[in-house]
Every structure is written in C-alpha cells, then in structure tokens.
Amino acid sequence: MAAPAPKPEEISHPAMDQLQGLEYCIDSNPSWGEAIALGFQHYILALGTAVMIPSFLVPLMGGTDRFLNTMRAVQGALIVASSIQIILGFSQLWAICSRFFSPLGMVPVIALVGFGLFDRGFPVVGRCVEIGIPMFILFIVFSQYLKNFQAKKLPILERFALLISITVIWAYAHLLTASGAYRHRPDLTQINCRTDKANLISSAPWIKIPYPLQWGAPTFDAGHAFGMMAATLVSLIESTGAYKAASRLASATPPPAHVLSRGIGWQGIGILLSGLFGTLSGSTVSVENVGLLGSTRVGSRRVIQISAGFMIFFSMLGKFGALFASIPFTIFAAVYCVLFGLVASVGLSFLQFTNMNSMRNLFITGVAFFLGLSVPEYFREYTARALHGPAHTRAGWFNDFLNTIFFSSPTVALIVAIFLDNTLDYKESARDRGMPWWVKFRTFKGDSRNEEFYTLPFNLNRFFPPS
C-alpha cells in the first residue's frame, strides 16, 4: 500500500517575520540580577575587538612623538569623517537610499557582515590550539548540547555559556602561563597564548578619567580625512546590515527607514566623540554582540544598556579594565567562529521572503556573494604584493577612498546586489524580490509593532518624528 502524500505544511515552512525560540524580545526584560550578568557578558565579549584593534595598530604606530602626531591626525580625521554619518542619518538621506533595498538585496550584505572577520576566527584559533580548540568546543557544548540544563528554572549554561567558558579557559591559560609552558616558545605563540604578555595590568593606572583632546589638538589633513570618510561609509553599510540582523535576533520587526537613518546619525555622533576623546578607532556596531543575542536568546534592550554602563565604568578603573583585557585574543577568536557565523545565517534567513526558484534571484544572489568575497581578496593580494592598493594615482585622497571602499565585502556586496536588484526586471519582479512583505516595514506606521519596538523614551520622538 502506497504511503500517503505529504501535506504541504510537512514539506515547507511558512515565512515568519520574527524568529522562533527567543526568550526575551527587545522590549521585554529578564530579572535585574540576570540582566546585570548578561550585560557583563556582553561587555566581556566587546572587549575582544576593542583590544584587538589597538593591539594591532599601536605597535605599527610606534611609541615616540610620531605616535602622538599620528593620534592627533587620527583625531582630526575622525572628527571630519563623522559628518558623513551625521548628515546622512539625521537628514534622512539614508532613509531615502534604503528605499532601494529589498530582502533579496540585503541577504548578501547581512551575510557578509557575519563573514567579515573570518580571518580573525579559526586562523587565530590555530595560533594557540591548546586554548582555542577547548574554548570553541566548550562554548558549543554549553550553549547548544547542554542548553536545557537549568538551575532555579534558569537555563544557566545556555544563557551564560560565554561567561562560563571564558572563565574556565582563561584560568587554564593562566595555569599554563604560570607553569612556564610558554617560556621558550616563539614570540607569536607567546603573544597569542600567554595571559601576561601584553603587560596591560602592570602598566594601567588605577583610575583614569578620559577627557577630550587628551593627545593634544587634532590636526586636519585632506588625504587623511578622505580615507577616514571611506571607512565611515563602509561602517555605515556594515552597520546597516548589522541593524537588520540585530532586529531579527531581538525578535523585532525590521527597523523602518527613518529609524535606520536615525541610528546611523547617532552612530556618527559616536564617531565624533571617538575623535574628540582620541580612541584611535571610530564607533560601529559590534557584530559579535549581535550574534550573542541569538546564542543567549535574549534580545532585551535593557541588557545592552547595562553592558554600556559596564564599559563606561571599567574605562575609568584602569586596573580592572586591563585585567579583563588581558584575556588572550585566541579565546575570543574561538567564540567568533560561532557568533559571526550566526549573524551570517540570519542574513541568509531573509531568503525565505524571496522566490529562490527565480533564475533572476539566483543570479543576483550568487554574483553579489562571489564578488563580495572576490573583489576585496583581489585588493588585499594586490596591496600585499605591490605595497599599495590597485587605485594608485597621484591623488592620495582618491586612492585611500577607493581602496578602502573595495576592501569591504559587505560594501561590495551592497553595490552589486542593489544595482542588479534595481535594474534587472525589477518592476515585474516585486513579488520575487520580497517587496510585498518588505514594504510595510518601510514606514513607522506601516506595522503596528513598530511603535512598540522603536518609540524613543522620554517623549524624544518629538525631536525625531517618524517620516
């Protein structure tokens, strides 16, 4: 006797605005104790990139008065470049640009935001496998295989897998360091394995209050400013993809155009403050923290606000901040293998709103992904070989601008995907592109849930009215 034909719902899954299985959405909150612990966990994760960038750049800048001159130049460049995001954001120009976006066009952008630091994942884990591999395995075991373990009805291993794993492996790494296991190992191994190699704790003051222009008056140079403007544009595009991923992992609707633009404007303010305070790098979305929302299944805004409080607090207590910053970067790299991959998969989840039986959509998706990976690789290889980028004219500002733009995979993917999506049979392909689902999220009043998720507190909406 032949088996009955499967029902349609048994062989397909309906597209869903919000992800399933998330415990807390953007405007629901765990208990205060749990929220504080989760906020501290986000703070610890953010330290990985915060320490990685200056650790990589500062040695290249040296420690002499050349270093001070460079810091003052970076300050000036950040101050000028912040105007890009401030203007595009608060003028709602970015909201106008976002009208050309579709679910299909956003897929490669968001996915490549997740894939962006793949070279800081397992390649760094491999530099100290005795720490990196155990961290990778322990984090996956706690967050996935033992996620149902509960203490007082709290899934403690799933919720705090990062914090517990880092504590265990950090103690293990310190034991290896103290026992002399790395005493005669190569310098690269010591940098990636030892817990005392950076001398952060001994050199950090107990209390230091950051203040504006601490490196001296900023200097302004057109070439530096244009190069930083390109980096700011790249940050804008990558942050746009990260905002979309964060909203989905926080069980919110996709941010309406004016909310997206508003966020970019405030990010520009953050870059301006970074320039004034001399932080060496600007402000952008922490992609790994976006991934952590999905790992913990907690998308609460309160948790992130508490995390920001920890960042401000420990930035003034130098010894304590340095203690946490001394965690070997290999430990963070192991976590990146999971969290960045999670963000990438969120980008791929937008495909459910499109017709992937359409050859047009397959063409756009495949070409955008391939060029998004291949073009930056060409620019990297060319630069490593020739010691300058493919754009190499007498106009240094032009070279810096163009080379920076095409070093970014999400930026290349956005240029390719949005161009193709809005020029190839776009009028006849609205449904295939996912526009009937997408269009209701373009405006603040297009979906009743937007007010719940994106209304500003303290009646601040009167200064940033929905457009």
Tab-separated table of C-alpha atoms in Angstrom:
chain	number	residue	atom	x	y	z
A	1	MET	CA	0.000	0.000	0.000
A	2	ALA	CA	1.438	3.359	-1.042
A	3	ALA	CA	2.289	5.862	1.638
A	4	PRO	CA	0.005	8.925	1.772
A	5	ALA	CA	1.276	12.029	0.025
A	6	PRO	CA	2.831	14.514	2.442
A	7	LYS	CA	0.848	17.597	3.287
A	8	PRO	CA	2.212	20.973	2.062
A	9	GLU	CA	2.976	22.117	5.629
A	10	GLU	CA	5.103	18.998	6.113
A	11	ILE	CA	7.466	19.815	3.259
A	12	SER	CA	7.715	23.591	3.608
A	13	HIS	CA	7.821	26.211	6.325
A	14	PRO	CA	5.931	29.497	6.120
A	15	ALA	CA	7.933	32.712	6.127
A	16	MET	CA	7.889	34.356	9.571
A	17	ASP	CA	8.502	37.991	10.472
A	18	GLN	CA	10.146	37.060	13.768
A	19	LEU	CA	12.432	34.197	14.748
A	20	GLN	CA	11.127	31.400	16.935
A	21	GLY	CA	12.508	30.356	20.298
A	22	LEU	CA	13.742	33.725	21.564
A	23	GLU	CA	13.178	34.100	25.305
A	24	TYR	CA	13.147	37.895	25.592
A	25	CYS	CA	12.494	40.378	22.793
A	26	ILE	CA	13.754	43.930	22.506
A	27	ASP	CA	11.284	45.430	24.997
A	28	SER	CA	10.893	42.540	27.464
A	29	ASN	CA	13.378	42.143	30.278
A	30	PRO	CA	14.782	39.356	32.456
A	31	SER	CA	15.174	39.897	36.198
A	32	TRP	CA	17.623	42.591	37.258
A	33	GLY	CA	20.184	40.080	38.507
A	34	GLU	CA	20.077	38.122	35.263
A	35	ALA	CA	20.144	41.320	33.209
A	36	ILE	CA	23.262	42.569	35.008
A	37	ALA	CA	25.046	39.244	34.476
A	38	LEU	CA	24.061	39.214	30.795
A	39	GLY	CA	25.186	42.830	30.419
A	40	PHE	CA	28.577	41.953	31.894
A	41	GLN	CA	28.816	39.059	29.436
A	42	HIS	CA	28.224	41.459	26.530
A	43	TYR	CA	30.901	43.764	27.970
A	44	ILE	CA	33.465	40.959	28.118
A	45	LEU	CA	32.732	39.980	24.505
A	46	ALA	CA	33.038	43.571	23.256
A	47	LEU	CA	36.499	43.748	24.850
A	48	GLY	CA	37.811	41.247	22.296
A	49	THR	CA	37.563	43.599	19.323
A	50	ALA	CA	38.197	46.690	21.464
A	51	VAL	CA	41.579	45.274	22.495
A	52	MET	CA	42.377	43.623	19.139
A	53	ILE	CA	42.293	46.822	17.076
A	54	PRO	CA	44.706	48.962	19.147
A	55	SER	CA	46.900	45.928	19.876
A	56	PHE	CA	47.321	45.517	16.122
A	57	LEU	CA	47.671	49.197	15.199
A	58	VAL	CA	49.613	50.783	18.058
A	59	PRO	CA	52.854	48.784	17.523
A	60	LEU	CA	52.766	49.843	13.867
A	61	MET	CA	52.493	53.468	15.007
A	62	GLY	CA	55.467	53.293	17.369
A	63	GLY	CA	55.737	54.829	20.832
A	64	THR	CA	57.619	58.043	20.038
A	65	ASP	CA	56.436	61.578	19.141
A	66	ARG	CA	55.495	60.086	15.846
A	67	PHE	CA	52.836	58.197	17.806
A	68	LEU	CA	51.440	61.444	19.244
A	69	ASN	CA	51.378	63.088	15.837
A	70	THR	CA	49.579	60.066	14.399
A	71	MET	CA	46.986	60.093	17.177
A	72	ARG	CA	46.310	63.779	16.614
A	73	ALA	CA	45.907	63.129	12.889
A	74	VAL	CA	43.506	60.239	13.601
A	75	GLN	CA	41.511	62.513	15.899
A	76	GLY	CA	41.156	65.136	13.182
A	77	ALA	CA	40.228	62.579	10.535
A	78	LEU	CA	37.541	61.031	12.761
A	79	ILE	CA	36.044	64.417	13.601
A	80	VAL	CA	35.735	65.318	9.912
A	81	ALA	CA	34.552	61.873	8.817
A	82	SER	CA	31.819	61.740	11.463
A	83	SER	CA	29.953	64.368	9.437
A	84	ILE	CA	29.189	61.716	6.788
A	85	GLN	CA	27.017	59.626	9.082
A	86	ILE	CA	25.607	62.615	10.981
A	87	ILE	CA	24.416	64.267	7.769
A	88	LEU	CA	23.200	61.115	6.023
A	89	GLY	CA	21.490	59.934	9.205
A	90	PHE	CA	19.749	62.956	10.674
A	91	SER	CA	18.828	64.443	7.285
A	92	GLN	CA	17.051	61.145	6.478
A	93	LEU	CA	19.086	60.811	3.273
A	94	TRP	CA	19.992	57.266	4.275
A	95	ALA	CA	16.282	56.545	4.733
A	96	ILE	CA	15.746	57.654	1.128
A	97	CYS	CA	18.611	55.426	-0.029
A	98	SER	CA	17.102	52.482	1.855
A	99	ARG	CA	14.055	52.627	-0.432
A	100	PHE	CA	16.187	50.776	-2.973
A	101	PHE	CA	16.746	47.907	-0.524
A	102	SER	CA	14.817	44.642	-0.688
A	103	PRO	CA	15.053	41.351	1.230
A	104	LEU	CA	16.958	39.915	-1.735
A	105	GLY	CA	19.418	42.815	-1.799
A	106	MET	CA	20.019	42.637	1.948
A	107	VAL	CA	20.848	38.910	2.031
A	108	PRO	CA	24.474	39.134	0.807
A	109	VAL	CA	25.074	42.344	2.767
A	110	ILE	CA	23.998	40.933	6.136
A	111	ALA	CA	25.592	37.544	5.476
A	112	LEU	CA	28.945	39.102	4.549
A	113	VAL	CA	28.824	41.275	7.659
A	114	GLY	CA	28.901	37.961	9.503
A	115	PHE	CA	31.634	36.522	7.312
A	116	GLY	CA	33.647	39.761	7.513
A	117	LEU	CA	36.142	38.712	10.183
A	118	PHE	CA	36.575	35.105	9.074
A	119	ASP	CA	40.349	35.637	9.058
A	120	ARG	CA	40.118	36.532	12.768
A	121	GLY	CA	38.305	33.289	13.534
A	122	PHE	CA	39.893	29.879	13.150
A	123	PRO	CA	43.212	31.191	11.733
A	124	VAL	CA	43.727	32.897	15.109
A	125	VAL	CA	42.468	29.843	16.995
A	126	GLY	CA	45.194	27.883	15.214
A	127	ARG	CA	47.873	30.153	16.653
A	128	CYS	CA	47.232	28.650	20.090
A	129	VAL	CA	45.265	25.443	19.612
A	130	GLU	CA	45.674	24.308	23.233
A	131	ILE	CA	43.495	27.270	24.261
A	132	GLY	CA	41.435	27.991	21.152
A	133	ILE	CA	40.107	24.493	20.445
A	134	PRO	CA	38.947	23.806	24.053
A	135	MET	CA	37.233	27.213	24.110
A	136	PHE	CA	35.458	26.507	20.818
A	137	ILE	CA	34.269	23.072	21.967
A	138	LEU	CA	33.268	24.198	25.461
A	139	PHE	CA	31.220	27.137	24.167
A	140	ILE	CA	29.299	24.947	21.714
A	141	VAL	CA	28.695	22.215	24.315
A	142	PHE	CA	27.373	24.676	26.904
A	143	SER	CA	25.293	26.814	24.533
A	144	GLN	CA	23.827	24.012	22.403
A	145	TYR	CA	24.136	20.491	23.802
A	146	LEU	CA	23.593	21.385	27.484
A	147	LYS	CA	21.247	24.309	26.905
A	148	ASN	CA	18.368	22.588	28.689
A	149	PHE	CA	20.296	22.301	31.965
A	150	GLN	CA	18.532	24.569	34.457
A	151	ALA	CA	19.223	25.924	37.899
A	152	LYS	CA	16.211	27.528	39.618
A	153	LYS	CA	14.332	27.370	36.299
A	154	LEU	CA	17.096	29.354	34.570
A	155	PRO	CA	18.919	27.771	31.573
A	156	ILE	CA	22.198	28.833	33.093
A	157	LEU	CA	24.583	27.027	30.716
A	158	GLU	CA	22.862	28.339	27.595
A	159	ARG	CA	22.366	31.858	28.950
A	160	PHE	CA	25.901	32.276	30.314
A	161	ALA	CA	27.860	29.876	28.090
A	162	LEU	CA	30.275	32.633	27.065
A	163	LEU	CA	31.000	33.818	30.594
A	164	ILE	CA	31.469	30.305	31.983
A	165	SER	CA	33.606	29.136	29.057
A	166	ILE	CA	35.875	32.193	29.169
A	167	THR	CA	36.346	31.823	32.943
A	168	VAL	CA	37.341	28.160	32.643
A	169	ILE	CA	39.668	28.564	29.661
A	170	TRP	CA	41.175	31.815	30.963
A	171	ALA	CA	42.067	30.059	34.237
A	172	TYR	CA	43.503	27.172	32.224
A	173	ALA	CA	45.545	29.593	30.087
A	174	HIS	CA	46.839	31.337	33.221
A	175	LEU	CA	47.863	27.974	34.675
A	176	LEU	CA	49.824	27.200	31.508
A	177	THR	CA	51.459	30.632	31.638
A	178	ALA	CA	52.373	30.412	35.323
A	179	SER	CA	53.789	26.891	34.924
A	180	GLY	CA	56.268	28.104	32.306
A	181	ALA	CA	54.736	26.183	29.412
A	182	TYR	CA	55.481	29.051	27.018
A	183	ARG	CA	58.845	30.114	28.388
A	184	HIS	CA	60.876	29.046	25.348
A	185	ARG	CA	58.167	29.178	22.694
A	186	PRO	CA	58.232	31.555	19.669
A	187	ASP	CA	57.092	35.154	20.181
A	188	LEU	CA	53.937	34.652	18.105
A	189	THR	CA	52.877	31.751	20.322
A	190	GLN	CA	53.529	33.742	23.472
A	191	ILE	CA	51.512	36.717	22.233
A	192	ASN	CA	48.507	34.517	21.476
A	193	CYS	CA	48.727	32.167	24.467
A	194	ARG	CA	50.149	33.954	27.496
A	195	THR	CA	47.899	35.858	29.889
A	196	ASP	CA	50.672	38.258	30.953
A	197	LYS	CA	52.403	39.026	27.649
A	198	ALA	CA	50.759	42.376	26.977
A	199	ASN	CA	51.731	43.817	30.408
A	200	LEU	CA	48.363	45.539	30.439
A	201	ILE	CA	47.702	45.229	34.159
A	202	SER	CA	51.096	46.484	35.357
A	203	SER	CA	51.093	49.480	33.010
A	204	ALA	CA	47.456	50.532	33.591
A	205	PRO	CA	46.637	53.235	36.181
A	206	TRP	CA	44.142	52.513	38.932
A	207	ILE	CA	41.895	55.386	37.926
A	208	LYS	CA	41.956	57.382	34.696
A	209	ILE	CA	39.185	59.671	33.559
A	210	PRO	CA	39.188	60.058	29.765
A	211	TYR	CA	38.903	63.637	28.572
A	212	PRO	CA	38.609	65.329	25.179
A	213	LEU	CA	41.762	66.056	23.145
A	214	GLN	CA	43.952	64.071	25.545
A	215	TRP	CA	46.579	63.622	22.802
A	216	GLY	CA	46.678	67.327	22.025
A	217	ALA	CA	44.931	69.490	19.465
A	218	PRO	CA	43.762	67.421	16.447
A	219	THR	CA	45.414	68.015	13.111
A	220	PHE	CA	43.487	68.068	9.853
A	221	ASP	CA	44.693	66.760	6.525
A	222	ALA	CA	42.535	66.331	3.399
A	223	GLY	CA	44.096	62.975	2.489
A	224	HIS	CA	43.565	61.544	5.973
A	225	ALA	CA	40.017	62.890	6.098
A	226	PHE	CA	39.014	61.331	2.757
A	227	GLY	CA	40.478	57.983	3.784
A	228	MET	CA	38.539	58.086	7.053
A	229	MET	CA	35.382	59.161	5.199
A	230	ALA	CA	35.638	55.998	3.126
A	231	ALA	CA	35.989	53.970	6.323
A	232	THR	CA	32.935	55.770	7.709
A	233	LEU	CA	30.909	54.886	4.610
A	234	VAL	CA	31.996	51.261	4.960
A	235	SER	CA	30.985	51.370	8.632
A	236	LEU	CA	27.605	52.839	7.635
A	237	ILE	CA	26.889	49.987	5.224
A	238	GLU	CA	28.119	47.257	7.553
A	239	SER	CA	26.137	48.749	10.439
A	240	THR	CA	23.006	48.803	8.287
A	241	GLY	CA	23.351	45.062	7.776
A	242	ALA	CA	24.078	44.548	11.469
A	243	TYR	CA	20.994	46.602	12.460
A	244	LYS	CA	18.825	44.325	10.324
A	245	ALA	CA	20.385	41.239	11.922
A	246	ALA	CA	20.077	42.665	15.448
A	247	SER	CA	16.395	43.479	14.976
A	248	ARG	CA	15.722	39.911	13.851
A	249	LEU	CA	17.687	38.373	16.744
A	250	ALA	CA	15.888	40.693	19.177
A	251	SER	CA	12.539	39.424	17.817
A	252	ALA	CA	11.647	42.867	16.480
A	253	THR	CA	10.380	43.965	13.097
A	254	PRO	CA	12.931	45.243	10.548
A	255	PRO	CA	13.679	48.869	11.530
A	256	PRO	CA	11.665	51.384	9.482
A	257	ALA	CA	13.648	53.658	7.173
A	258	HIS	CA	13.654	56.678	9.489
A	259	VAL	CA	14.670	54.533	12.495
A	260	LEU	CA	17.547	53.063	10.490
A	261	SER	CA	18.625	56.544	9.435
A	262	ARG	CA	18.299	57.840	12.996
A	263	GLY	CA	20.588	55.077	14.235
A	264	ILE	CA	23.204	55.956	11.635
A	265	GLY	CA	23.042	59.598	12.733
A	266	TRP	CA	23.681	58.685	16.358
A	267	GLN	CA	26.492	56.406	15.284
A	268	GLY	CA	28.007	59.476	13.616
A	269	ILE	CA	27.808	61.270	16.966
A	270	GLY	CA	29.680	58.317	18.455
A	271	ILE	CA	32.428	58.703	15.834
A	272	LEU	CA	32.628	62.419	16.624
A	273	LEU	CA	33.084	61.621	20.330
A	274	SER	CA	35.685	58.988	19.421
A	275	GLY	CA	37.606	61.673	17.558
A	276	LEU	CA	37.339	64.171	20.410
A	277	PHE	CA	38.449	61.626	23.036
A	278	GLY	CA	41.214	60.148	20.860
A	279	THR	CA	40.130	56.494	20.883
A	280	LEU	CA	42.126	55.574	17.736
A	281	SER	CA	39.089	53.874	16.156
A	282	GLY	CA	35.563	55.067	15.489
A	283	SER	CA	32.218	53.688	16.670
A	284	THR	CA	30.327	50.994	14.832
A	285	VAL	CA	28.096	48.016	15.524
A	286	SER	CA	29.722	45.135	17.393
A	287	VAL	CA	28.760	42.222	15.134
A	288	GLU	CA	29.845	39.582	17.646
A	289	ASN	CA	27.491	41.070	20.245
A	290	VAL	CA	24.676	40.852	17.700
A	291	GLY	CA	25.450	37.141	17.390
A	292	LEU	CA	25.388	36.783	21.175
A	293	LEU	CA	21.733	37.888	21.162
A	294	GLY	CA	20.919	34.718	19.266
A	295	SER	CA	23.152	32.491	21.363
A	296	THR	CA	21.561	33.601	24.658
A	297	ARG	CA	18.093	34.029	23.107
A	298	VAL	CA	17.873	37.349	24.963
A	299	GLY	CA	17.321	40.430	22.819
A	300	SER	CA	16.467	42.776	25.705
A	301	ARG	CA	17.421	46.424	25.214
A	302	ARG	CA	17.967	46.756	28.973
A	303	VAL	CA	20.769	44.162	28.884
A	304	ILE	CA	22.651	46.192	26.260
A	305	GLN	CA	22.150	49.394	28.245
A	306	ILE	CA	23.659	47.705	31.301
A	307	SER	CA	26.543	46.495	29.152
A	308	ALA	CA	27.200	50.097	28.071
A	309	GLY	CA	27.258	51.058	31.749
A	310	PHE	CA	29.953	48.441	32.406
A	311	MET	CA	32.008	49.817	29.505
A	312	ILE	CA	31.884	53.354	30.889
A	313	PHE	CA	32.591	52.210	34.454
A	314	PHE	CA	35.578	49.982	33.691
A	315	SER	CA	37.047	52.509	31.253
A	316	MET	CA	37.735	54.707	34.296
A	317	LEU	CA	39.036	51.907	36.539
A	318	GLY	CA	42.198	51.123	34.600
A	319	LYS	CA	43.424	48.089	36.568
A	320	PHE	CA	40.110	46.269	36.409
A	321	GLY	CA	39.601	47.029	32.733
A	322	ALA	CA	43.146	45.852	31.995
A	323	LEU	CA	42.525	42.637	33.933
A	324	PHE	CA	39.669	41.671	31.625
A	325	ALA	CA	41.508	42.974	28.573
A	326	SER	CA	44.373	40.580	29.330
A	327	ILE	CA	42.254	37.634	28.190
A	328	PRO	CA	44.169	36.098	25.237
A	329	PHE	CA	42.533	37.092	21.960
A	330	THR	CA	42.597	33.430	20.892
A	331	ILE	CA	39.734	32.837	23.328
A	332	PHE	CA	37.600	35.488	21.604
A	333	ALA	CA	38.547	34.164	18.164
A	334	ALA	CA	37.107	30.762	19.103
A	335	VAL	CA	33.799	32.412	20.023
A	336	TYR	CA	33.809	34.440	16.790
A	337	CYS	CA	33.652	31.160	14.846
A	338	VAL	CA	30.170	30.671	16.279
A	339	LEU	CA	28.780	34.186	16.714
A	340	PHE	CA	29.841	35.635	13.352
A	341	GLY	CA	28.502	32.519	11.670
A	342	LEU	CA	25.188	33.035	13.460
A	343	VAL	CA	24.910	36.589	12.107
A	344	ALA	CA	25.697	35.327	8.606
A	345	SER	CA	22.915	32.749	8.859
A	346	VAL	CA	20.470	35.451	9.938
A	347	GLY	CA	21.275	37.207	6.674
A	348	LEU	CA	20.526	34.013	4.772
A	349	SER	CA	17.201	33.721	6.600
A	350	PHE	CA	15.907	36.711	4.595
A	351	LEU	CA	15.847	34.432	1.561
A	352	GLN	CA	12.586	32.942	2.872
A	353	PHE	CA	10.785	36.133	1.850
A	354	THR	CA	12.006	35.848	-1.755
A	355	ASN	CA	11.448	33.416	-4.599
A	356	MET	CA	14.600	31.359	-4.873
A	357	ASN	CA	13.150	29.401	-7.779
A	358	SER	CA	13.659	32.547	-9.852
A	359	MET	CA	16.738	32.499	-12.080
A	360	ARG	CA	16.907	36.292	-11.712
A	361	ASN	CA	17.188	35.994	-7.932
A	362	LEU	CA	19.699	33.156	-8.131
A	363	PHE	CA	21.845	35.236	-10.482
A	364	ILE	CA	21.806	38.334	-8.253
A	365	THR	CA	22.451	36.415	-5.041
A	366	GLY	CA	25.291	34.332	-6.463
A	367	VAL	CA	27.074	37.203	-8.209
A	368	ALA	CA	26.753	39.519	-5.183
A	369	PHE	CA	28.152	36.855	-2.852
A	370	PHE	CA	31.010	35.918	-5.146
A	371	LEU	CA	32.107	39.471	-5.944
A	372	GLY	CA	31.632	40.475	-2.309
A	373	LEU	CA	34.264	37.895	-1.390
A	374	SER	CA	36.435	38.010	-4.511
A	375	VAL	CA	36.905	41.764	-5.097
A	376	PRO	CA	38.215	42.522	-1.559
A	377	GLU	CA	40.509	39.494	-1.843
A	378	TYR	CA	41.932	40.944	-5.060
A	379	PHE	CA	42.535	44.278	-3.320
A	380	ARG	CA	44.220	42.528	-0.373
A	381	GLU	CA	46.501	40.414	-2.571
A	382	TYR	CA	47.410	43.369	-4.777
A	383	THR	CA	48.250	45.524	-1.745
A	384	ALA	CA	50.357	42.792	-0.133
A	385	ARG	CA	52.286	42.305	-3.368
A	386	ALA	CA	52.696	45.908	-4.558
A	387	LEU	CA	52.622	47.616	-1.111
A	388	HIS	CA	49.855	49.877	-2.393
A	389	GLY	CA	46.283	49.368	-3.499
A	390	PRO	CA	45.050	48.940	-7.092
A	391	ALA	CA	43.961	52.581	-7.027
A	392	HIS	CA	47.362	54.266	-7.260
A	393	THR	CA	47.177	57.730	-8.756
A	394	ARG	CA	48.872	60.997	-7.804
A	395	ALA	CA	45.785	61.904	-5.801
A	396	GLY	CA	46.436	60.157	-2.492
A	397	TRP	CA	42.997	61.023	-1.095
A	398	PHE	CA	41.346	59.339	-4.076
A	399	ASN	CA	43.498	56.229	-3.634
A	400	ASP	CA	42.671	55.959	0.063
A	401	PHE	CA	38.979	56.449	-0.583
A	402	LEU	CA	38.636	53.880	-3.365
A	403	ASN	CA	40.923	51.245	-1.848
A	404	THR	CA	39.116	51.424	1.498
A	405	ILE	CA	35.683	51.052	-0.110
A	406	PHE	CA	36.629	47.931	-2.065
A	407	PHE	CA	38.373	46.288	0.873
A	408	SER	CA	34.946	45.751	2.487
A	409	SER	CA	32.986	42.638	1.485
A	410	PRO	CA	29.555	43.940	2.647
A	411	THR	CA	30.135	47.211	0.774
A	412	VAL	CA	30.973	45.463	-2.494
A	413	ALA	CA	28.012	43.117	-1.990
A	414	LEU	CA	25.656	46.049	-1.427
A	415	ILE	CA	26.869	47.888	-4.541
A	416	VAL	CA	26.455	44.779	-6.705
A	417	ALA	CA	23.209	43.471	-5.183
A	418	ILE	CA	21.376	46.804	-5.056
A	419	PHE	CA	22.422	47.752	-8.585
A	420	LEU	CA	21.369	44.427	-10.091
A	421	ASP	CA	18.206	44.174	-7.996
A	422	ASN	CA	17.017	47.615	-9.125
A	423	THR	CA	17.914	47.280	-12.820
A	424	LEU	CA	17.119	43.668	-13.787
A	425	ASP	CA	13.379	43.317	-14.480
A	426	TYR	CA	12.673	44.978	-11.155
A	427	LYS	CA	9.111	46.120	-11.986
A	428	GLU	CA	7.961	42.642	-12.924
A	429	SER	CA	9.822	41.006	-10.034
A	430	ALA	CA	8.474	42.842	-6.991
A	431	ARG	CA	6.943	39.698	-5.534
A	432	ASP	CA	10.019	37.593	-6.263
A	433	ARG	CA	12.191	40.197	-4.533
A	434	GLY	CA	10.055	40.017	-1.387
A	435	MET	CA	8.696	43.550	-1.673
A	436	PRO	CA	5.067	42.801	-0.620
A	437	TRP	CA	6.435	41.629	2.750
A	438	TRP	CA	9.122	44.320	2.987
A	439	VAL	CA	7.091	47.411	2.069
A	440	LYS	CA	5.046	47.511	5.262
A	441	PHE	CA	8.218	47.958	7.304
A	442	ARG	CA	9.426	50.984	5.357
A	443	THR	CA	7.297	53.445	7.304
A	444	PHE	CA	6.813	53.773	11.041
A	445	LYS	CA	3.038	53.313	10.819
A	446	GLY	CA	3.256	50.506	8.276
A	447	ASP	CA	3.160	47.904	11.063
A	448	SER	CA	1.546	48.345	14.491
A	449	ARG	CA	4.504	46.649	16.202
A	450	ASN	CA	6.955	49.370	15.124
A	451	GLU	CA	5.671	51.770	17.765
A	452	GLU	CA	6.237	49.173	20.475
A	453	PHE	CA	9.791	48.428	19.351
A	454	TYR	CA	11.159	51.772	18.137
A	455	THR	CA	9.464	54.623	20.023
A	456	LEU	CA	12.110	56.644	21.867
A	457	PRO	CA	11.811	57.070	25.662
A	458	PHE	CA	11.136	60.368	27.475
A	459	ASN	CA	9.000	61.631	24.585
A	460	LEU	CA	12.144	62.167	22.464
A	461	ASN	CA	10.165	61.281	19.335
A	462	ARG	CA	9.148	64.926	19.074
A	463	PHE	CA	12.762	65.706	18.110
A	464	PHE	CA	12.996	62.736	15.726
A	465	PRO	CA	9.489	62.445	14.273
A	466	PRO	CA	8.663	59.477	12.033
A	467	SER	CA	8.946	60.389	8.377
